[in-house]
mmCIF file of C-alpha atoms in Angstrom:
data_model
loop_
_atom_site.group_PDB
_atom_site.id
_atom_site.type_symbol
_atom_site.label_atom_id
_atom_site.label_comp_id
_atom_site.label_asym_id
_atom_site.label_seq_id
_atom_site.Cartn_x
_atom_site.Cartn_y
_atom_site.Cartn_z
ATOM 1 C CA MET E 1 -0.083 -0.120 0.090
ATOM 2 C CA ILE E 2 2.991 2.394 0.774
ATOM 3 C CA LEU E 3 4.166 2.107 -2.719
ATOM 4 C CA LYS E 4 0.906 2.315 -4.332
ATOM 5 C CA ILE E 5 0.192 5.759 -2.622
ATOM 6 C CA ILE E 6 3.867 6.920 -3.435
ATOM 7 C CA ARG E 7 3.571 5.723 -6.848
ATOM 8 C CA GLU E 8 0.179 7.197 -7.599
ATOM 9 C CA SER E 9 0.749 10.638 -5.955
ATOM 10 C CA TYR E 10 4.531 11.468 -6.490
ATOM 11 C CA LYS E 11 3.753 12.365 -10.403
ATOM 12 C CA VAL E 12 1.044 14.397 -9.613
ATOM 13 C CA LEU E 13 2.634 16.296 -6.664
ATOM 14 C CA ILE E 14 5.348 17.073 -8.981
ATOM 15 C CA ILE E 15 3.303 18.521 -11.567
ATOM 16 C CA SER E 16 1.428 20.756 -8.817
ATOM 17 C CA ALA E 17 5.074 21.805 -7.610
ATOM 18 C CA ILE E 18 5.992 23.025 -11.204
ATOM 19 C CA LEU E 19 2.724 24.683 -11.362
ATOM 20 C CA SER E 20 3.101 26.513 -7.743
ATOM 21 C CA ILE E 21 6.591 27.694 -8.734
ATOM 22 C CA PHE E 22 5.199 29.578 -11.661
ATOM 23 C CA GLY E 23 2.772 31.052 -9.303
ATOM 24 C CA GLY E 24 5.539 31.728 -7.047
ATOM 25 C CA ILE E 25 7.090 33.469 -10.146
ATOM 26 C CA SER E 26 3.933 35.756 -10.764
ATOM 27 C CA LEU E 27 4.038 36.143 -7.127
ATOM 28 C CA ARG E 28 7.417 38.048 -7.087
ATOM 29 C CA SER E 29 6.989 39.616 -10.605
ATOM 30 C CA ILE E 30 3.855 41.419 -9.020
ATOM 31 C CA LYS E 31 5.470 41.892 -5.428
ATOM 32 C CA SER E 32 5.891 45.582 -5.285
ATOM 33 C CA SER E 33 2.354 46.279 -6.442
ATOM 34 C CA ILE E 34 0.900 43.592 -4.397
ATOM 35 C CA PHE E 35 2.644 45.164 -1.011
ATOM 36 C CA THR E 36 1.758 48.606 -1.917
ATOM 37 C CA ILE E 37 -2.338 47.619 -2.039
ATOM 38 C CA ILE E 38 -2.276 46.143 1.628
ATOM 39 C CA PRO E 39 -5.965 45.158 1.265
ATOM 40 C CA LEU E 40 -4.501 42.753 -1.442
ATOM 41 C CA LEU E 41 -1.682 41.672 0.576
ATOM 42 C CA ILE E 42 -3.916 40.856 3.521
ATOM 43 C CA ILE E 43 -6.622 38.601 1.528
ATOM 44 C CA PHE E 44 -4.266 37.262 -0.688
ATOM 45 C CA PRO E 45 -3.682 34.076 1.575
ATOM 46 C CA ALA E 46 -7.258 33.624 2.964
ATOM 47 C CA LEU E 47 -8.665 33.648 -0.962
ATOM 48 C CA ASN E 48 -6.044 31.550 -1.825
ATOM 49 C CA ASP E 49 -7.206 29.387 1.108
ATOM 50 C CA LEU E 50 -10.973 29.662 0.140
ATOM 51 C CA ILE E 51 -10.614 28.451 -3.426
ATOM 52 C CA GLY E 52 -8.281 25.506 -2.181
ATOM 53 C CA ASP E 53 -10.823 24.258 0.760
ATOM 54 C CA PHE E 54 -13.346 24.011 -1.891
ATOM 55 C CA SER E 55 -11.214 22.164 -4.266
ATOM 56 C CA THR E 56 -10.281 19.624 -1.432
ATOM 57 C CA ILE E 57 -13.827 19.523 -0.330
ATOM 58 C CA ILE E 58 -15.016 18.741 -4.020
ATOM 59 C CA SER E 59 -12.523 16.253 -4.586
ATOM 60 C CA SER E 60 -12.726 14.354 -1.273
ATOM 61 C CA LYS E 61 -16.524 14.136 -0.934
ATOM 62 C CA PHE E 62 -16.244 13.266 -4.934
ATOM 63 C CA THR E 63 -14.022 10.188 -3.821
ATOM 64 C CA THR E 64 -15.955 9.006 -1.006
ATOM 65 C CA TYR E 65 -19.210 9.173 -2.984
ATOM 66 C CA LEU E 66 -17.632 6.858 -5.687
ATOM 67 C CA TYR E 67 -16.210 4.534 -2.883
ATOM 68 C CA LEU E 68 -19.756 4.229 -1.224
ATOM 69 C CA GLY E 69 -21.612 3.798 -4.664
ATOM 70 C CA LYS E 70 -23.307 7.030 -4.608
ATOM 71 C CA ILE E 71 -22.009 7.683 -8.015
ATOM 72 C CA ASN E 72 -20.335 5.480 -10.341
ATOM 73 C CA GLU E 73 -18.594 5.566 -13.888
ATOM 74 C CA LYS E 74 -21.729 5.577 -15.787
ATOM 75 C CA LYS E 75 -23.762 7.861 -13.607
ATOM 76 C CA ILE E 76 -21.543 10.716 -12.327
ATOM 77 C CA TRP E 77 -23.814 13.843 -12.343
ATOM 78 C CA THR E 78 -26.101 12.386 -9.497
ATOM 79 C CA LYS E 79 -28.178 14.336 -7.054
ATOM 80 C CA GLU E 80 -25.674 13.817 -4.464
ATOM 81 C CA MET E 81 -23.192 15.782 -6.697
ATOM 82 C CA LYS E 82 -25.646 18.640 -7.766
ATOM 83 C CA LYS E 83 -26.561 19.093 -3.840
ATOM 84 C CA LEU E 84 -22.760 19.570 -3.460
ATOM 85 C CA LEU E 85 -22.621 22.126 -6.157
ATOM 86 C CA LYS E 86 -25.391 23.946 -4.694
ATOM 87 C CA LEU E 87 -23.842 23.643 -1.198
ATOM 88 C CA ILE E 88 -20.462 25.020 -2.138
ATOM 89 C CA LEU E 89 -21.870 27.915 -4.440
ATOM 90 C CA TYR E 90 -23.803 29.058 -1.238
ATOM 91 C CA VAL E 91 -20.907 28.921 1.010
ATOM 92 C CA SER E 92 -18.847 30.609 -1.333
ATOM 93 C CA PHE E 93 -21.135 33.645 -1.219
ATOM 94 C CA PHE E 94 -21.222 33.921 2.541
ATOM 95 C CA SER E 95 -17.626 33.314 2.979
ATOM 96 C CA THR E 96 -16.462 35.803 0.329
ATOM 97 C CA ILE E 97 -18.517 38.208 1.888
ATOM 98 C CA TYR E 98 -17.070 37.434 5.634
ATOM 99 C CA LEU E 99 -13.641 37.418 4.204
ATOM 100 C CA ILE E 100 -14.237 40.953 2.688
ATOM 101 C CA ILE E 101 -15.869 42.369 5.641
ATOM 102 C CA PHE E 102 -13.437 40.765 8.416
ATOM 103 C CA SER E 103 -10.205 41.944 6.342
ATOM 104 C CA ILE E 104 -11.578 45.289 6.272
ATOM 105 C CA ILE E 105 -12.136 45.498 10.279
ATOM 106 C CA VAL E 106 -8.728 43.900 10.939
ATOM 107 C CA LEU E 107 -7.063 46.502 8.668
ATOM 108 C CA TYR E 108 -9.364 49.386 9.972
ATOM 109 C CA PHE E 109 -8.302 48.378 13.431
ATOM 110 C CA ASN E 110 -4.328 48.076 13.023
ATOM 111 C CA LYS E 111 -3.787 50.472 10.189
ATOM 112 C CA LYS E 112 -6.785 52.849 9.855
ATOM 113 C CA ILE E 113 -6.869 52.108 6.309
ATOM 114 C CA PHE E 114 -10.363 52.293 4.605
ATOM 115 C CA GLU E 115 -10.893 52.699 0.878
ATOM 116 C CA LEU E 116 -14.605 51.720 0.368
ATOM 117 C CA ASN E 117 -14.258 51.801 -3.884
ATOM 118 C CA ILE E 118 -11.320 49.599 -3.538
ATOM 119 C CA TRP E 119 -12.996 46.885 -1.322
ATOM 120 C CA ILE E 120 -15.950 47.077 -3.502
ATOM 121 C CA LYS E 121 -14.063 46.109 -6.820
ATOM 122 C CA ILE E 122 -12.149 43.409 -4.700
ATOM 123 C CA PHE E 123 -15.653 41.861 -3.472
ATOM 124 C CA PHE E 124 -17.193 41.470 -7.039
ATOM 125 C CA ILE E 125 -13.842 40.421 -8.714
ATOM 126 C CA SER E 126 -13.139 38.021 -5.836
ATOM 127 C CA PHE E 127 -16.603 36.574 -5.832
ATOM 128 C CA LEU E 128 -17.109 36.023 -9.730
ATOM 129 C CA THR E 129 -13.528 34.573 -9.785
ATOM 130 C CA VAL E 130 -14.373 31.862 -6.575
ATOM 131 C CA ILE E 131 -17.947 30.973 -8.486
ATOM 132 C CA PHE E 132 -15.879 30.462 -11.990
ATOM 133 C CA LEU E 133 -13.216 28.353 -10.166
ATOM 134 C CA ILE E 134 -15.661 26.308 -8.490
ATOM 135 C CA LEU E 135 -17.224 25.387 -11.492
ATOM 136 C CA ILE E 136 -13.912 24.847 -13.322
ATOM 137 C CA LEU E 137 -12.720 22.702 -9.968
ATOM 138 C CA PHE E 138 -16.104 20.620 -10.247
ATOM 139 C CA LEU E 139 -15.412 19.696 -13.743
ATOM 140 C CA ILE E 140 -11.895 18.479 -12.990
ATOM 141 C CA SER E 141 -12.776 16.745 -10.082
ATOM 142 C CA LEU E 142 -15.586 14.876 -12.113
ATOM 143 C CA ASN E 143 -13.896 13.953 -15.176
ATOM 144 C CA LEU E 144 -10.309 13.402 -13.995
ATOM 145 C CA GLY E 145 -11.597 11.364 -11.139
ATOM 146 C CA ILE E 146 -13.841 8.938 -13.051
ATOM 147 C CA TYR E 147 -10.785 8.701 -15.584
ATOM 148 C CA VAL E 148 -8.140 8.055 -12.681
ATOM 149 C CA TYR E 149 -10.565 5.495 -11.167
ATOM 150 C CA LYS E 150 -11.175 3.967 -14.679
ATOM 151 C CA LYS E 151 -7.337 3.363 -14.516
ATOM 152 C CA GLY E 152 -7.400 1.516 -11.156
ATOM 153 C CA MET E 153 -5.823 4.425 -9.457
ATOM 154 C CA ASP E 154 -7.052 6.017 -6.070
ATOM 155 C CA PRO E 155 -8.871 9.514 -7.087
ATOM 156 C CA ASP E 156 -7.613 10.692 -3.231
ATOM 157 C CA ASN E 157 -4.048 10.607 -3.918
ATOM 158 C CA PHE E 158 -4.503 12.331 -7.324
ATOM 159 C CA LEU E 159 -7.251 14.760 -7.172
ATOM 160 C CA ILE E 160 -6.382 17.126 -4.403
ATOM 161 C CA PRO E 161 -2.784 17.799 -5.155
ATOM 162 C CA ILE E 162 -3.576 18.762 -8.675
ATOM 163 C CA SER E 163 -7.103 20.561 -7.982
ATOM 164 C CA THR E 164 -5.139 22.813 -5.287
ATOM 165 C CA ALA E 165 -2.400 23.454 -7.599
ATOM 166 C CA ILE E 166 -4.846 24.833 -10.124
ATOM 167 C CA ALA E 167 -6.784 26.898 -7.661
ATOM 168 C CA ASP E 168 -3.438 28.360 -6.369
ATOM 169 C CA PHE E 169 -2.350 29.081 -9.918
ATOM 170 C CA PHE E 170 -5.787 30.847 -10.643
ATOM 171 C CA THR E 171 -5.841 32.952 -7.677
ATOM 172 C CA LEU E 172 -2.692 34.353 -8.495
ATOM 173 C CA LEU E 173 -3.674 35.066 -11.679
ATOM 174 C CA LEU E 174 -6.729 36.884 -10.215
ATOM 175 C CA PHE E 175 -4.423 39.042 -8.253
ATOM 176 C CA ALA E 176 -2.545 40.095 -11.476
ATOM 177 C CA VAL E 177 -5.934 41.242 -12.789
ATOM 178 C CA LEU E 178 -6.984 42.854 -9.529
ATOM 179 C CA ILE E 179 -3.678 44.766 -9.447
ATOM 180 C CA ILE E 180 -4.230 46.169 -13.012
ATOM 181 C CA ILE E 181 -7.811 47.310 -12.204
ATOM 182 C CA ILE E 182 -7.279 48.596 -8.830
ATOM 183 C CA LYS E 183 -3.783 50.258 -9.004
ATOM 184 C CA PRO E 184 -3.890 54.085 -9.671
ATOM 185 C CA MET S 1 -28.584 22.006 6.453
ATOM 186 C CA LYS S 2 -26.398 19.772 8.813
ATOM 187 C CA GLU S 3 -23.798 20.116 5.793
ATOM 188 C CA PHE S 4 -24.158 23.198 4.918
ATOM 189 C CA SER S 5 -23.473 24.688 8.626
ATOM 190 C CA GLN S 6 -20.580 22.149 8.812
ATOM 191 C CA ILE S 7 -18.662 23.636 5.504
ATOM 192 C CA LEU S 8 -19.779 27.348 6.436
ATOM 193 C CA PHE S 9 -18.461 26.979 9.881
ATOM 194 C CA ALA S 10 -14.947 25.288 8.520
ATOM 195 C CA GLU S 11 -14.815 27.958 6.167
ATOM 196 C CA ILE S 12 -15.411 30.870 8.533
ATOM 197 C CA ILE S 13 -12.576 29.440 10.504
ATOM 198 C CA SER S 14 -10.404 28.833 7.548
ATOM 199 C CA VAL S 15 -11.129 32.653 6.256
ATOM 200 C CA THR S 16 -10.307 33.817 9.692
ATOM 201 C CA GLY S 17 -6.786 31.877 9.901
ATOM 202 C CA GLY S 18 -5.785 33.106 6.369
ATOM 203 C CA ILE S 19 -6.364 36.588 7.136
ATOM 204 C CA LEU S 20 -4.550 36.676 10.313
ATOM 205 C CA ALA S 21 -2.082 34.372 8.477
ATOM 206 C CA GLY S 22 -1.869 37.279 5.790
ATOM 207 C CA PHE S 23 -0.985 39.343 8.687
ATOM 208 C CA ILE S 24 2.085 37.586 9.995
ATOM 209 C CA LEU S 25 3.397 37.055 6.470
ATOM 210 C CA ALA S 26 2.640 40.667 5.637
ATOM 211 C CA PHE S 27 4.575 42.188 8.556
ATOM 212 C CA ASN S 28 7.588 39.575 8.522
ATOM 213 C CA ILE S 29 7.997 39.223 4.674
ATOM 214 C CA ALA S 30 11.411 41.322 5.241
ATOM 215 C CA TYR S 31 12.766 37.942 6.875
ATOM 216 C CA LEU S 32 11.717 36.086 3.837
ATOM 217 C CA GLU S 33 13.424 38.331 1.402
ATOM 218 C CA ILE S 34 16.811 38.355 2.882
ATOM 219 C CA ILE S 35 17.003 35.031 1.139
ATOM 220 C CA PRO S 36 17.090 36.446 -2.462
ATOM 221 C CA GLY S 37 14.214 34.158 -4.476
ATOM 222 C CA LEU S 38 12.526 32.518 -1.390
ATOM 223 C CA LEU S 39 9.538 34.246 -2.286
ATOM 224 C CA ILE S 40 9.019 31.940 -5.197
ATOM 225 C CA LEU S 41 8.904 28.902 -2.724
ATOM 226 C CA ILE S 42 5.918 30.275 -0.874
ATOM 227 C CA PRO S 43 3.061 29.496 -2.747
ATOM 228 C CA GLY S 44 4.913 25.621 -3.509
ATOM 229 C CA PHE S 45 5.573 25.044 -0.073
ATOM 230 C CA LEU S 46 2.163 26.007 1.334
ATOM 231 C CA GLY S 47 0.408 24.402 -1.582
ATOM 232 C CA MET S 48 2.382 20.970 -1.263
ATOM 233 C CA LEU S 49 1.358 20.964 2.540
ATOM 234 C CA GLY S 50 -2.124 21.198 1.564
ATOM 235 C CA GLY S 51 -1.833 18.701 -1.315
ATOM 236 C CA ILE S 52 0.013 16.184 0.555
ATOM 237 C CA PHE S 53 -2.304 16.476 3.925
ATOM 238 C CA GLY S 54 -5.335 16.777 2.060
ATOM 239 C CA SER S 55 -4.848 13.511 0.333
ATOM 240 C CA LEU S 56 -3.921 11.748 3.687
ATOM 241 C CA SER S 57 -6.982 13.288 5.292
ATOM 242 C CA SER S 58 -9.183 12.151 2.310
ATOM 243 C CA ARG S 59 -7.598 8.621 2.450
ATOM 244 C CA LEU S 60 -8.150 8.251 5.920
ATOM 245 C CA SER S 61 -11.757 9.571 5.442
ATOM 246 C CA SER S 62 -12.494 7.044 2.725
ATOM 247 C CA GLY S 63 -10.943 4.245 4.951
ATOM 248 C CA LEU S 64 -13.194 5.154 8.088
ATOM 249 C CA ASN S 65 -16.282 5.066 5.695
ATOM 250 C CA LEU S 66 -15.495 1.760 4.065
ATOM 251 C CA GLY S 67 -14.213 0.250 7.630
ATOM 252 C CA SER S 68 -10.750 -0.250 6.458
ATOM 253 C CA ILE S 69 -9.515 1.755 9.638
ATOM 254 C CA GLU S 70 -10.619 2.499 13.083
ATOM 255 C CA ALA S 71 -10.842 5.929 14.439
ATOM 256 C CA LYS S 72 -8.465 5.067 17.189
ATOM 257 C CA LEU S 73 -4.701 5.968 17.439
ATOM 258 C CA LYS S 74 -3.360 2.602 17.596
ATOM 259 C CA PRO S 75 -0.873 0.537 14.935
ATOM 260 C CA GLN S 76 -3.281 -0.585 11.961
ATOM 261 C CA PRO S 77 -1.910 -1.459 8.566
ATOM 262 C CA PHE S 78 -3.820 1.066 6.818
ATOM 263 C CA LEU S 79 -2.561 3.993 8.971
ATOM 264 C CA ASN S 80 0.732 2.886 9.423
ATOM 265 C CA SER S 81 1.243 2.385 5.457
ATOM 266 C CA ASN S 82 -0.390 6.178 5.057
ATOM 267 C CA ILE S 83 2.137 7.723 7.769
ATOM 268 C CA ILE S 84 5.121 6.155 6.071
ATOM 269 C CA ALA S 85 4.100 7.007 2.740
ATOM 270 C CA THR S 86 3.069 10.672 3.783
ATOM 271 C CA LEU S 87 6.718 11.009 5.296
ATOM 272 C CA ILE S 88 8.318 9.599 2.329
ATOM 273 C CA LEU S 89 6.362 11.822 0.146
ATOM 274 C CA ILE S 90 7.296 15.231 2.194
ATOM 275 C CA THR S 91 10.907 14.196 1.815
ATOM 276 C CA ILE S 92 10.633 14.017 -2.039
ATOM 277 C CA ILE S 93 8.739 16.678 -2.822
ATOM 278 C CA SER S 94 10.793 18.956 -0.261
ATOM 279 C CA ILE S 95 13.667 18.050 -1.866
ATOM 280 C CA PHE S 96 12.379 18.686 -5.367
ATOM 281 C CA LEU S 97 10.709 21.981 -4.556
ATOM 282 C CA GLY S 98 13.925 23.215 -3.031
ATOM 283 C CA LEU S 99 15.874 22.100 -6.112
ATOM 284 C CA LEU S 100 13.307 23.697 -8.469
ATOM 285 C CA GLY S 101 13.165 26.852 -6.503
ATOM 286 C CA MET S 102 16.994 27.113 -6.941
ATOM 287 C CA LEU S 103 16.699 26.388 -10.691
ATOM 288 C CA VAL S 104 14.071 28.950 -11.383
ATOM 289 C CA ASN S 105 15.562 31.687 -9.417
ATOM 290 C CA PHE S 106 19.200 31.008 -11.337
ATOM 291 C CA ILE S 107 17.668 31.029 -14.839
ATOM 292 C CA ILE S 108 15.052 33.641 -14.067
ATOM 293 C CA PHE S 109 16.657 36.076 -11.766
ATOM 294 C CA LYS S 110 19.994 34.963 -12.276
ATOM 295 C CA VAL S 111 20.631 34.295 -8.314
ATOM 296 C CA PHE S 112 22.169 30.984 -7.234
ATOM 297 C CA ASN S 113 21.071 30.471 -3.599
ATOM 298 C CA LEU S 114 21.574 26.985 -2.069
ATOM 299 C CA SER S 115 19.901 28.172 1.069
ATOM 300 C CA ILE S 116 16.448 27.477 -0.766
ATOM 301 C CA LEU S 117 16.904 23.941 -0.900
ATOM 302 C CA PHE S 118 17.879 23.638 2.640
ATOM 303 C CA ILE S 119 14.680 25.919 3.897
ATOM 304 C CA SER S 120 12.739 23.839 2.122
ATOM 305 C CA ILE S 121 13.618 20.768 3.329
ATOM 306 C CA LEU S 122 14.080 22.026 7.117
ATOM 307 C CA GLY S 123 10.476 23.904 6.690
ATOM 308 C CA MET S 124 8.915 20.824 5.362
ATOM 309 C CA LEU S 125 10.294 18.517 8.307
ATOM 310 C CA ILE S 126 9.225 21.270 11.079
ATOM 311 C CA SER S 127 5.825 21.448 9.136
ATOM 312 C CA SER S 128 5.152 17.897 8.988
ATOM 313 C CA GLY S 129 6.262 17.089 12.522
ATOM 314 C CA ILE S 130 3.367 19.385 13.604
ATOM 315 C CA GLU S 131 0.623 18.714 10.851
ATOM 316 C CA LEU S 132 1.096 14.899 10.874
ATOM 317 C CA PRO S 133 -0.292 14.036 14.149
ATOM 318 C CA LEU S 134 -2.801 17.117 13.822
ATOM 319 C CA VAL S 135 -4.367 16.029 10.995
ATOM 320 C CA ILE S 136 -4.962 12.126 12.046
ATOM 321 C CA LEU S 137 -6.234 13.060 15.424
ATOM 322 C CA THR S 138 -8.809 15.812 13.969
ATOM 323 C CA THR S 139 -9.821 13.174 11.523
ATOM 324 C CA PHE S 140 -10.464 10.480 13.978
ATOM 325 C CA TRP S 141 -12.232 13.267 16.350
ATOM 326 C CA LEU S 142 -14.513 14.390 13.629
ATOM 327 C CA PHE S 143 -15.510 10.992 12.756
ATOM 328 C CA ASN S 144 -15.926 9.776 16.220
ATOM 329 C CA HIS S 145 -18.287 12.619 16.682
ATOM 330 C CA ASN S 146 -20.441 11.818 13.815
ATOM 331 C CA LEU S 147 -18.782 15.096 11.840
ATOM 332 C CA ASP S 148 -17.732 14.400 7.844
ATOM 333 C CA PRO S 149 -14.184 14.782 7.957
ATOM 334 C CA ASP S 150 -14.924 15.645 3.940
ATOM 335 C CA ASN S 151 -16.341 18.644 4.851
ATOM 336 C CA ILE S 152 -14.246 19.980 7.579
ATOM 337 C CA MET S 153 -10.590 18.841 6.944
ATOM 338 C CA GLY S 154 -9.909 20.679 3.931
ATOM 339 C CA PRO S 155 -10.466 24.172 5.473
ATOM 340 C CA TYR S 156 -8.677 22.890 8.833
ATOM 341 C CA ILE S 157 -5.902 21.861 6.606
ATOM 342 C CA THR S 158 -5.397 24.740 4.651
ATOM 343 C CA THR S 159 -5.631 27.053 8.059
ATOM 344 C CA LEU S 160 -3.444 24.827 9.795
ATOM 345 C CA GLY S 161 -0.731 24.700 6.776
ATOM 346 C CA ASP S 162 -0.619 28.689 6.531
ATOM 347 C CA PHE S 163 0.363 29.016 10.155
ATOM 348 C CA VAL S 164 2.346 26.125 10.355
ATOM 349 C CA GLY S 165 4.063 26.633 7.079
ATOM 350 C CA ILE S 166 4.666 30.290 7.323
ATOM 351 C CA LEU S 167 6.241 29.845 10.967
ATOM 352 C CA SER S 168 8.208 26.716 9.656
ATOM 353 C CA LEU S 169 9.627 28.821 6.679
ATOM 354 C CA LEU S 170 10.397 31.685 9.038
ATOM 355 C CA ILE S 171 12.056 29.171 11.507
ATOM 356 C CA ALA S 172 14.117 27.470 8.908
ATOM 357 C CA THR S 173 14.922 30.976 7.421
ATOM 358 C CA LEU S 174 16.444 31.892 10.707
ATOM 359 C CA VAL S 175 18.165 28.583 11.458
ATOM 360 C CA VAL S 176 19.976 28.538 7.748
ATOM 361 C CA LEU S 177 20.797 32.369 8.268
#
């Protein structure tokens, strides 16, 4: 079992590491801009986490449903998956609102910084990106998960690293867009 | 409704932790910038922790649901195999990430820095020493209390990974300097 886990995991972890390094390069490239727009610096890890969390929940639940027989190779888009998607979308809405409000409070109490127009832009772009990424991650989990499962591999070893890396990469892309829109 | 409240609660904790971790990062970034090119490592470092421990938690959750493992901290073949596999993966990936970070730093930014490799390995070892027992214990605890680990462990691992990962990187950087 040890060898099976390592064999199935290491390739996808290596691909994820490469994707993440590209994310790191983007981060370094936009470093000076991101550090001058303090709200972005504060929300960056939290927003990255939010999208990563959803990717983990989607992948993890998909695999459990697969092993429990609630979905199968022929019928993927079952009522459990539809319910999960609706659930994740509702949670993402409330989580994004909470993220923005909490960031505003923390930043205001620490640095007395408050710029409404920037926060409004951040909220709308962040929320739209979260929704977009959730839909992409759902598609990836369902299709890749079934593909990997048919090959006799454990989707648990594969889906979470790859979907987290994709989520990280697109979050950084979102930040590059936010900087272009927000920077005076 | 039960699932909605579990996931939302976990996300609120995760977002709170993420913002606080963002604060720690924002006001300690100067230490990490002492070593040129270390900033490239951060997303990969935190991402790999999330990927490896997320997979571990997901396997444990599947195993608990299928009855392959008991939610008790005692030697069990399934649990032992997962622990060993996770430690081996951490070692392989930390070395790979460190080497990749060094290579990219050299090719793109023309800076050669061996410290990045040592920081990656030491940081991962410190992080996994803390996260591995916590992930196992928490997954078991949730399952024993009729909570679905699939709903909660993702946000938990990313929050834990942020704090532990950033602190581990800071400690590793200070040790290597």
